[in-house]
XYZ file of C-alpha atoms in Angstrom:
672
model
C 66.580 -19.022 -91.536
C 65.974 -22.782 -91.577
C 62.456 -24.118 -91.554
C 61.204 -25.949 -88.487
C 61.088 -29.303 -90.344
C 64.735 -29.030 -91.419
C 66.115 -27.892 -88.093
C 68.654 -30.055 -86.222
C 65.985 -30.806 -83.552
C 63.536 -32.099 -86.140
C 66.171 -34.153 -87.937
C 67.145 -35.587 -84.549
C 63.609 -36.484 -83.703
C 63.154 -38.139 -87.099
C 66.327 -40.211 -86.758
C 65.393 -41.151 -83.198
C 61.988 -42.186 -84.425
C 63.389 -44.441 -87.140
C 65.664 -46.053 -84.626
C 63.083 -46.415 -81.815
C 59.998 -47.023 -83.939
C 58.257 -44.210 -81.986
C 55.375 -42.420 -83.707
C 56.477 -39.256 -85.476
C 53.546 -37.216 -84.116
C 54.591 -37.973 -80.535
C 58.225 -37.032 -81.148
C 57.340 -33.742 -82.743
C 55.358 -32.678 -79.599
C 58.366 -33.079 -77.303
C 60.334 -29.889 -76.700
C 63.063 -28.654 -74.436
C 66.023 -30.385 -72.928
C 63.928 -32.701 -70.837
C 61.531 -33.574 -73.615
C 62.295 -37.274 -73.357
C 63.683 -37.445 -69.856
C 60.922 -39.579 -68.360
C 59.842 -41.546 -71.370
C 63.318 -42.080 -72.958
C 64.138 -45.331 -71.180
C 60.801 -46.814 -72.083
C 60.839 -45.625 -75.683
C 64.508 -46.549 -76.209
C 63.923 -49.963 -74.793
C 60.872 -50.393 -76.964
C 62.831 -49.195 -80.076
C 65.655 -51.554 -79.440
C 63.252 -54.369 -78.982
C 61.558 -53.293 -82.186
C 64.863 -53.224 -84.128
C 66.173 -56.476 -82.773
C 62.946 -58.435 -83.027
C 61.274 -56.887 -86.056
C 62.058 -59.974 -88.064
C 60.632 -62.158 -85.351
C 57.450 -60.082 -84.583
C 56.478 -59.387 -88.090
C 53.990 -56.774 -89.125
C 51.208 -57.910 -86.762
C 53.400 -57.942 -83.738
C 54.717 -54.560 -84.533
C 51.214 -53.116 -84.704
C 50.352 -54.603 -81.318
C 53.445 -53.147 -79.805
C 52.693 -49.760 -81.297
C 49.150 -49.880 -79.889
C 50.498 -50.704 -76.449
C 52.906 -47.795 -76.528
C 50.069 -45.461 -77.518
C 48.011 -46.709 -74.527
C 50.917 -45.977 -72.230
C 51.320 -42.529 -73.655
C 47.580 -41.845 -73.214
C 47.754 -42.931 -69.579
C 50.737 -40.659 -69.126
C 48.739 -37.709 -70.397
C 45.963 -38.439 -67.893
C 48.441 -38.604 -65.013
C 50.032 -35.396 -66.128
C 46.603 -33.640 -66.122
C 45.866 -34.941 -62.633
C 49.248 -33.739 -61.468
C 48.545 -30.266 -62.806
C 45.145 -30.207 -60.989
C 46.822 -31.240 -57.743
C 49.353 -28.474 -58.130
C 46.591 -25.916 -58.604
C 44.670 -27.284 -55.595
C 47.795 -27.090 -53.472
C 48.244 -23.434 -54.410
C 44.593 -22.721 -53.387
C 45.079 -24.611 -50.135
C 48.128 -22.529 -49.323
C 46.124 -19.352 -49.951
C 43.267 -20.616 -47.703
C 45.720 -21.514 -44.961
C 47.245 -18.068 -45.124
C 43.734 -16.532 -44.830
C 42.914 -18.737 -41.839
C 46.115 -17.720 -40.169
C 45.269 -14.073 -40.681
C 41.676 -14.646 -39.348
C 42.978 -16.507 -36.299
C 45.419 -13.736 -35.604
C 42.620 -11.181 -35.936
C 40.337 -13.141 -33.612
C 43.096 -13.486 -31.048
C 43.694 -9.750 -31.277
C 39.988 -9.049 -30.906
C 39.757 -11.455 -27.977
C 42.658 -9.739 -26.245
C 40.898 -6.399 -26.862
C 37.613 -7.716 -25.452
C 39.377 -9.092 -22.400
C 41.088 -5.752 -21.924
C 37.796 -3.901 -22.215
C 36.024 -6.431 -20.019
C 38.624 -5.883 -17.327
C 37.231 -2.366 -17.020
C 34.012 -3.981 -15.799
C 35.635 -6.073 -13.087
C 33.656 -4.331 -10.343
C 30.393 -4.991 -12.127
C 31.442 -8.570 -12.717
C 31.603 -9.086 -8.968
C 28.490 -7.016 -8.269
C 25.762 -8.999 -6.554
C 23.019 -6.579 -7.532
C 23.575 -6.059 -11.270
C 23.898 -8.781 -13.863
C 26.538 -7.983 -16.499
C 27.102 -9.757 -19.808
C 29.229 -8.950 -22.884
C 28.122 -9.985 -26.371
C 30.607 -9.552 -29.241
C 29.968 -8.252 -32.746
C 29.111 -11.792 -33.884
C 26.368 -11.850 -31.209
C 28.261 -14.461 -29.249
C 28.266 -14.515 -25.464
C 31.786 -13.708 -24.251
C 31.551 -12.847 -20.538
C 28.863 -12.833 -17.831
C 29.004 -12.450 -14.059
C 27.381 -14.745 -11.448
C 24.521 -12.336 -10.870
C 23.649 -12.403 -14.552
C 23.824 -16.178 -14.548
C 21.399 -16.268 -11.649
C 18.989 -13.719 -13.104
C 18.873 -15.186 -16.620
C 19.549 -18.848 -15.724
C 22.765 -19.002 -17.767
C 25.143 -21.961 -17.615
C 28.971 -22.002 -17.949
C 28.647 -23.793 -21.295
C 26.689 -20.788 -22.635
C 29.987 -18.912 -23.061
C 30.713 -18.667 -26.765
C 27.163 -19.524 -27.705
C 24.844 -17.229 -29.709
C 22.963 -14.501 -27.855
C 19.738 -16.467 -28.312
C 20.863 -18.473 -25.272
C 20.907 -15.223 -23.343
C 17.368 -14.262 -24.311
C 15.794 -17.709 -24.389
C 14.074 -17.266 -20.993
C 12.983 -13.655 -21.574
C 9.584 -12.558 -22.817
C 10.658 -10.175 -25.603
C 13.525 -12.097 -27.183
C 13.232 -10.552 -30.658
C 13.351 -6.972 -29.384
C 16.407 -7.697 -27.242
C 18.342 -9.234 -30.131
C 17.439 -6.276 -32.337
C 18.657 -3.928 -29.618
C 22.043 -5.667 -29.601
C 22.343 -5.293 -33.365
C 21.389 -1.625 -33.244
C 23.954 -0.855 -30.560
C 26.664 -2.649 -32.540
C 25.652 -0.793 -35.677
C 25.003 2.700 -34.321
C 26.964 2.769 -31.081
C 24.016 4.349 -29.265
C 22.953 2.988 -25.822
C 19.466 1.521 -25.427
C 17.370 0.875 -22.331
C 14.540 -1.652 -22.339
C 12.360 -3.366 -19.771
C 12.087 -7.115 -20.014
C 11.034 -10.009 -17.872
C 10.964 -13.758 -17.617
C 8.058 -16.134 -17.733
C 8.069 -16.511 -13.947
C 6.988 -12.914 -13.480
C 10.348 -11.316 -12.643
C 11.042 -7.939 -14.213
C 14.417 -6.551 -15.350
C 15.769 -3.317 -16.730
C 18.340 -3.948 -19.499
C 20.964 -1.258 -20.304
C 22.667 -1.890 -23.684
C 26.004 -0.045 -23.867
C 28.476 -0.097 -26.807
C 31.960 -1.400 -26.000
C 34.498 0.350 -28.290
C 38.033 -0.798 -29.077
C 41.142 1.383 -29.024
C 40.339 2.420 -32.573
C 36.849 3.501 -31.593
C 35.088 0.676 -33.418
C 32.246 -0.980 -31.522
C 33.577 -4.420 -30.662
C 30.815 -5.646 -28.396
C 27.755 -4.775 -26.343
C 27.781 -4.657 -22.551
C 24.348 -5.409 -21.121
C 23.550 -4.636 -17.491
C 20.463 -6.352 -16.061
C 18.892 -4.811 -12.948
C 16.248 -6.834 -11.127
C 13.159 -4.613 -11.011
C 10.918 -7.208 -9.402
C 11.048 -5.646 -5.954
C 10.722 -2.145 -7.371
C 7.763 -3.221 -9.481
C 6.153 -4.732 -6.414
C 6.766 -1.462 -4.592
C 5.312 0.488 -7.510
C 2.217 -1.689 -7.493
C 1.992 -1.270 -3.739
C 2.364 2.491 -4.015
C -0.210 2.526 -6.799
C -2.579 0.569 -4.583
C -1.943 2.810 -1.586
C -2.449 5.884 -3.750
C -5.997 4.743 -4.458
C -6.951 2.734 -1.369
C -7.268 3.361 2.326
C -4.420 1.442 4.001
C -6.544 0.453 7.003
C -9.842 -0.665 5.465
C -8.542 -1.515 1.948
C -11.453 0.304 0.294
C -11.070 3.344 -1.958
C -9.645 6.526 -0.421
C -10.566 10.184 -0.893
C -8.374 10.559 -3.981
C -10.032 7.643 -5.770
C -13.466 8.740 -4.585
C -13.017 12.138 -6.218
C -11.930 10.467 -9.464
C -14.740 7.913 -9.541
C -17.374 10.414 -8.523
C -16.182 12.854 -11.203
C -16.378 10.098 -13.836
C -19.854 9.063 -12.708
C -20.932 12.686 -12.682
C -19.774 13.234 -16.275
C -21.556 10.065 -17.362
C -24.750 11.136 -15.616
C -24.605 14.531 -17.326
C -24.163 12.924 -20.752
C -26.939 10.374 -20.215
C -29.296 12.687 -18.352
C -29.384 10.370 -15.321
C -29.474 10.958 -11.575
C -26.852 9.777 -9.118
C -26.766 9.782 -5.327
C -24.077 10.301 -2.700
C -24.449 8.823 0.798
C -22.263 10.381 3.496
C -21.946 7.993 6.468
C -20.582 8.916 9.891
C -20.377 6.553 12.883
C -22.184 7.752 15.990
C -20.062 8.196 19.131
C -17.021 6.688 17.427
C -14.691 9.030 19.270
C -15.975 7.753 22.601
C -15.128 4.193 21.581
C -11.777 5.228 20.162
C -10.840 7.216 23.267
C -12.096 4.698 25.789
C -11.112 1.377 24.213
C -8.077 2.626 22.357
C -7.214 3.114 18.712
C -6.718 -0.609 18.181
C -10.387 -1.343 18.825
C -11.389 1.764 16.888
C -9.391 0.558 13.886
C -10.967 -2.897 14.073
C -14.388 -1.256 14.083
C -13.551 0.791 10.983
C -12.331 -2.314 9.166
C -15.528 -4.180 10.006
C -17.712 -1.239 8.964
C -15.924 -1.038 5.602
C -16.400 -4.760 5.039
C -20.091 -4.563 5.858
C -20.568 -1.599 3.546
C -18.815 -3.399 0.694
C -21.087 -6.408 1.193
C -24.212 -4.243 1.243
C -23.841 -2.215 -1.964
C -24.077 -3.276 -5.592
C -21.001 -4.097 -7.637
C -21.397 -0.891 -9.650
C -21.554 1.294 -6.536
C -18.518 3.027 -5.058
C -17.496 2.634 -1.402
C -14.749 4.879 0.008
C -13.376 6.075 3.306
C -12.800 9.795 3.607
C -10.882 9.512 6.856
C -11.646 9.013 10.530
C -15.081 7.435 10.840
C -16.477 8.976 7.646
C -17.453 6.836 4.660
C -19.069 7.642 1.318
C -21.149 5.488 -1.004
C -21.854 6.618 -4.573
C -24.765 5.224 -6.566
C -23.787 6.083 -10.179
C -27.283 5.603 -11.593
C -30.604 5.786 -9.761
C -34.161 5.738 -11.024
C -35.517 7.854 -8.160
C -34.795 8.895 -4.574
C -36.305 5.563 -3.513
C -33.021 3.849 -4.490
C -30.713 5.725 -2.081
C -33.372 5.618 0.636
C -33.608 1.834 0.296
C -29.817 1.475 0.467
C -29.608 3.847 3.463
C -32.070 1.662 5.365
C -30.001 -1.429 4.558
C -26.853 0.313 5.797
C -28.560 1.420 9.020
C -29.602 -2.159 9.689
C -26.210 -3.635 8.736
C -24.065 -1.250 10.741
C -26.317 -1.422 13.804
C -25.680 -5.125 14.353
C -23.355 -5.924 17.293
C -19.593 -5.983 16.718
C -17.315 -8.507 18.432
C -13.867 -6.950 18.330
C -10.935 -8.488 20.143
C -13.160 -9.799 22.913
C -15.288 -6.657 23.144
C -18.923 -6.686 22.084
C -19.791 -3.210 20.841
C -22.919 -1.572 19.528
C -22.683 1.326 17.137
C -24.973 3.141 14.760
C -24.459 5.390 11.732
C -25.881 8.734 10.699
C -26.360 9.127 6.949
C -26.769 12.188 4.749
C -27.910 11.885 1.125
C -27.435 14.273 -1.795
C -28.768 13.729 -5.313
C -27.490 14.998 -8.664
C -28.595 17.285 -10.267
C -30.751 18.835 -7.555
C -28.200 19.092 -4.724
C -25.032 19.926 -6.627
C -23.329 19.959 -10.003
C -19.771 19.164 -8.911
C -17.996 16.633 -6.747
C -17.401 19.230 -4.052
C -21.010 20.416 -4.008
C -22.467 16.911 -3.783
C -20.123 15.876 -0.973
C -20.770 19.089 0.915
C -24.532 18.658 0.588
C -24.378 15.041 1.740
C -22.139 16.047 4.661
C -24.594 18.745 5.661
C -27.470 16.270 5.539
C -25.462 13.856 7.686
C -25.049 16.469 10.421
C -28.782 17.079 10.253
C -29.321 13.347 10.797
C -27.148 13.534 13.919
C -29.122 16.479 15.201
C -32.286 14.420 14.738
C -31.087 11.813 17.224
C -28.540 9.816 15.201
C -29.094 6.365 13.690
C -31.147 7.742 10.807
C -30.730 9.159 7.318
C -31.704 12.552 5.945
C -31.920 13.897 2.405
C -30.272 17.223 1.794
C -32.494 20.306 1.806
C -31.410 23.818 0.966
C -32.211 25.120 4.435
C -29.586 22.758 5.819
C -26.928 25.090 4.502
C -28.081 27.547 7.117
C -27.561 24.910 9.803
C -24.109 24.081 8.475
C -23.106 27.730 8.425
C -24.419 28.044 11.945
C -22.194 25.190 13.062
C -19.127 26.803 11.506
C -19.933 30.118 13.151
C -20.408 28.407 16.480
C -17.008 26.721 16.189
C -15.423 30.085 15.418
C -17.113 31.688 18.409
C -16.131 28.747 20.614
C -12.455 29.382 19.954
C -12.929 33.002 20.897
C -14.896 32.007 24.018
C -11.917 30.088 25.386
C -9.676 33.109 24.940
C -12.276 35.503 26.364
C -13.214 33.253 29.293
C -16.919 33.243 28.424
C -17.667 30.014 30.317
C -19.446 29.749 33.645
C -20.531 26.872 35.876
C -23.980 25.967 37.077
C -24.328 23.471 39.905
C -26.846 20.638 40.162
C -27.480 19.680 43.807
C -26.984 16.066 44.908
C -29.163 14.959 47.811
C -28.441 12.340 50.421
C -31.645 10.242 50.323
C -31.302 9.170 53.967
C -31.026 12.684 55.431
C -32.255 15.017 52.704
C -29.125 17.124 53.042
C -27.127 18.453 50.127
C -23.922 16.416 50.080
C -22.583 17.552 46.747
C -23.160 19.380 43.508
C -22.462 18.438 39.899
C -20.580 21.200 38.068
C -22.227 21.772 34.670
C -20.588 24.006 32.083
C -22.450 26.844 30.411
C -21.293 29.122 27.617
C -22.241 32.727 28.243
C -22.268 33.964 24.659
C -22.181 37.755 24.340
C -24.944 37.722 21.710
C -26.741 34.369 21.940
C -26.900 34.269 25.732
C -26.504 31.024 27.698
C -25.612 28.029 25.513
C -25.857 24.538 27.047
C -23.219 21.815 26.502
C -25.427 19.736 24.225
C -25.057 22.491 21.607
C -21.295 22.974 21.707
C -19.495 19.976 23.263
C -19.764 17.893 20.088
C -18.258 20.798 18.159
C -15.525 21.112 20.787
C -14.750 17.409 20.503
C -14.677 17.441 16.693
C -12.530 20.579 16.545
C -10.007 19.420 19.160
C -10.980 22.081 21.718
C -12.374 19.630 24.270
C -9.178 19.298 26.344
C -8.868 23.048 26.850
C -12.523 23.273 27.863
C -12.168 20.319 30.267
C -9.234 22.025 31.973
C -11.196 25.273 32.267
C -14.102 23.429 33.908
C -11.791 21.807 36.439
C -10.074 25.101 37.285
C -13.381 26.945 37.721
C -14.811 24.157 39.932
C -11.757 24.259 42.226
C -11.902 28.038 42.463
C -15.601 27.856 43.374
C -14.915 25.197 45.992
C -12.257 27.440 47.498
C -14.690 30.372 47.519
C -17.419 28.377 49.250
C -14.948 27.087 51.795
C -13.920 30.669 52.505
C -17.613 31.552 52.960
C -17.941 28.756 55.551
C -20.455 26.897 53.408
C -21.117 23.325 54.624
C -18.530 20.900 53.320
C -19.834 19.373 50.133
C -18.285 17.641 47.144
C -18.069 19.226 43.724
C -18.279 16.649 40.940
C -16.625 17.404 37.583
C -17.084 15.179 34.581
C -14.014 14.286 32.511
C -14.197 13.519 28.828
C -12.790 10.182 27.653
C -10.046 12.026 25.824
C -9.006 13.907 28.944
C -9.047 10.779 31.110
C -6.655 9.035 28.721
C -4.088 11.836 28.967
C -1.055 10.426 30.767
C -0.334 13.785 32.374
C -3.845 14.099 33.829
C -2.904 13.262 37.470
C -0.135 15.879 37.470
C -2.426 18.501 35.954
C -5.216 17.804 38.462
C -2.794 17.884 41.371
C -1.440 21.234 40.182
C -4.935 22.728 39.815
C -6.008 21.508 43.286
C -2.818 22.812 44.838
C -3.145 26.183 43.159
C -6.750 26.571 44.369
C -5.783 25.481 47.888
C -8.730 23.121 48.339
C -9.128 19.786 50.068
C -8.770 17.176 47.292
C -11.266 14.888 49.067
C -13.997 17.438 48.227
C -13.324 17.102 44.488
C -15.009 14.201 42.739
C -14.034 13.294 39.175
C -16.687 11.523 37.134
C -15.324 9.137 34.513
C -17.679 7.683 31.936
C -17.875 3.943 31.557
C -16.701 4.406 27.964
C -13.489 5.939 29.298
C -12.611 2.782 31.210
C -13.147 0.463 28.273
C -10.101 -0.778 26.448
C -6.967 -1.574 28.407
C -8.168 -2.393 31.955
C -4.637 -2.443 33.372
C -3.928 1.051 32.097
C -7.312 2.226 33.386
C -6.549 0.882 36.867
C -3.133 2.562 36.867
C -4.652 5.905 35.893
C -7.370 5.619 38.542
C -4.811 4.662 41.177
C -2.700 7.701 40.378
C -5.758 9.975 40.685
C -6.870 8.259 43.890
C -3.472 8.856 45.507
C -4.024 12.582 45.146
C -6.914 12.160 47.595
C -9.706 12.713 45.050
C -13.089 11.012 45.014
C -13.743 8.978 41.868
C -17.101 8.068 40.354
C -18.055 5.968 37.320
C -20.707 7.855 35.360
C -23.362 6.351 33.062
C -22.853 2.963 34.673
C -24.697 0.225 32.797
C -24.973 2.199 29.561
C -21.646 0.906 28.242
C -20.252 -2.567 27.789
C -17.471 -2.801 30.323
C -16.842 -6.069 32.086
C -18.100 -6.359 35.661
C -14.963 -8.385 36.330
C -12.944 -5.235 35.684
C -15.243 -2.916 37.625
C -14.537 -4.680 40.909
C -10.862 -3.792 40.512
C -11.440 -0.134 39.655
C -10.626 2.096 42.670
C -13.778 4.205 42.348
C -15.871 5.423 45.270
C -19.207 5.697 43.507
C -21.297 4.261 40.679
C -23.724 6.621 38.938
C -26.819 5.002 37.441
C -27.442 6.397 33.959
C -30.618 8.420 33.441
C -31.668 6.033 30.629
C -32.512 3.465 33.341
C -34.293 6.033 35.483
C -36.800 7.712 33.172
C -38.940 4.587 32.566
C -38.241 2.809 35.811
C -41.901 2.983 36.846
C -43.083 1.060 33.780
C -40.048 -0.866 32.571
C -39.304 -3.874 34.722
C -35.967 -4.389 32.994
C -34.748 -0.918 33.899
C -35.939 -1.433 37.464
C -34.084 -4.749 37.722
C -30.849 -3.230 36.355
C -31.047 -0.272 38.744
C -31.735 -2.508 41.760
C -28.896 -4.862 40.775
C -26.494 -1.932 40.351
C -27.251 -0.667 43.869
C -26.795 -4.136 45.318
C -23.554 -4.643 43.411
C -22.116 -1.279 44.450
C -22.889 -1.821 48.108
C -21.416 -5.326 48.037
C -18.207 -3.793 46.625
C -18.200 -1.079 49.291
C -19.142 1.693 46.900
C -21.898 4.305 47.028
C -24.540 4.856 44.356
C -25.961 8.026 42.832
C -29.095 7.961 40.686
C -29.322 10.923 38.322
C -32.335 12.101 36.396
C -34.845 11.709 39.216
C -37.782 13.865 38.182
C -40.860 12.289 39.764
C -41.980 11.264 43.208
C -42.379 7.669 42.015
C -38.782 7.533 40.829
C -37.610 8.949 44.145
C -39.687 6.392 46.013
C -38.151 3.506 44.025
C -34.572 4.525 44.754
C -35.388 5.215 48.365
C -36.752 1.700 48.731
C -33.617 0.256 47.118
C -31.467 2.153 49.650
C -29.786 4.240 46.966
C -27.334 6.674 48.592
C -27.681 9.897 46.590
C -30.209 11.316 44.160
C -29.870 14.063 41.565
C -32.530 15.491 39.283
C -35.144 18.113 38.599
C -37.302 16.657 41.353
C -34.887 18.317 43.809
C -33.633 21.282 41.848
C -32.530 22.493 38.466
C -28.843 23.355 37.904
C -28.206 26.694 39.646
C -25.679 29.529 39.312
C -23.057 29.653 42.035
C -24.875 32.160 44.275
C -28.236 30.382 44.101
C -26.562 27.026 44.586
C -24.923 28.360 47.765
C -28.336 29.528 49.005
C -29.866 26.122 48.239
C -27.055 24.357 50.105
C -27.521 26.520 53.196
C -31.305 26.397 53.389
C -32.357 23.033 51.985
C -34.272 21.376 54.822
C -32.993 18.085 56.167
C -35.463 15.256 55.702
C -35.170 11.556 55.016
C -36.590 10.102 51.816
C -35.944 6.535 52.952
C -39.032 4.716 54.147
């Protein structure tokens, strides 16, 4: 085997070097068939020049030429290195381009998949109640509907932007973004409440959006506007704890607050007080003036109570005309007594309600922890019992609870029970109070007065049971019974050829406001077979208050039956005289409150005289009730009053004694 230095290639290189004057080291590095392909022309040319001009150049010139050739070769090596780097960079660029092509293809595939999946939500996209948005696995916004844009204030240019643009106007941005990531990671739906800084509230449903392969590709978020529902919830929460009419606390909240105060008082060893407040004669106002005026009165009472108590006290409405005030901490019974006096004064001031000036008073019962009860129920019951005792003492006052009041309360319950049985057993009778014509002294009528003939208690007068009947809803049945019995008695007296007299029956305000009253009265009169002109219906002034047009229509319908109509307690109410002149009544009845002190009270005397003058100028008669003395009789005789009624003439009598009185009462004139 030949050595490398003696090979044909090496000998060739050496000969070529001698001919071209090229450096031996350079020639030995060239290999392969193209070893000199690029440099050969240059080197050959340089060698020829070297051979031909060696004699001319000399040694120095030759060295310079050799140095120049070496510089060229060095530059060639640098270019070759750069070329190799460019080739490597080109290979990397081709690889990167291939990767980008694959990524683009994948994104296009994913986009087609998202669009396919989003098409399943086309209905929600067009929904005007639910905002829908799709966020891909890169947390980029891909799709949202107009409702979502409106709810979250999104713009068209937000498509393709990060999800931060979705949550930028929401209060809990970080939690929402974390929810998106969790759904993408775990594929489990999430529900979260959120809201914006303007106070709107939304419910966000995060739902995974899988591809055909089951991989979670995106998150679908449905936004429901909860603002209206939240407002409703707040409203319901308010209504659950407040009375809708008066806006103060209701019974539910009262029980809660009183229970809390009671527990605190037990822990601290303190006293607390409960004031039970009931409006006097509220039902008369409500029935006569209508529920609208009654409601206005309740609202005003609640406002006055709230202004009267301390900030730490509790004011609530139980229902109807019943209110409760709780004093969570008192030093002594002087505290609730002082507040009760303030309430009496405050609630007794006149009320101007929708053009009506009303006067009303409260009755107040007071219970104190720990003496009058240990629980909410016991304290309220004790205060309620004390309130009824205050009413029995004349109203417009307050009473502290005493143990013996329980006996009174039980008595009231028993009486109500017996009253229901009395209606079924027909235990009622009528007594008749004679009415005397002051010009002739003859009996011209009687006032039918109801009595309860109790099988054990004996005769019970209306002042003991009518308030119970009204509160228990039995008053209408009792009113109808009174009217039926009066007509039957009138028929009996007519059959006995008793002198023709009127029988007056008083209607409650509730009965007068019944739209079917004229038909019922007509049926009762027809069934009894009596002359309707001998039946006089007394309507209280309270009954006519309220809607004057409706009052006139009701009176007209009763008048067409042929009945006599009288306005009772005239002057004691607050009806307008402008309305009275239009009421088709035959008689005004002066209230006994103007009669009892007429001898000493010039005001009462002036009112009574003016009433008589007014009635006569309107073509109506006048009856003065409650005449008990000769002086009272003399006054009304001088004023030319038409009829008198009172103990001065006779007490109310049973039917047989009344008939005897009618037949034998001597005729004599009381008019001077």
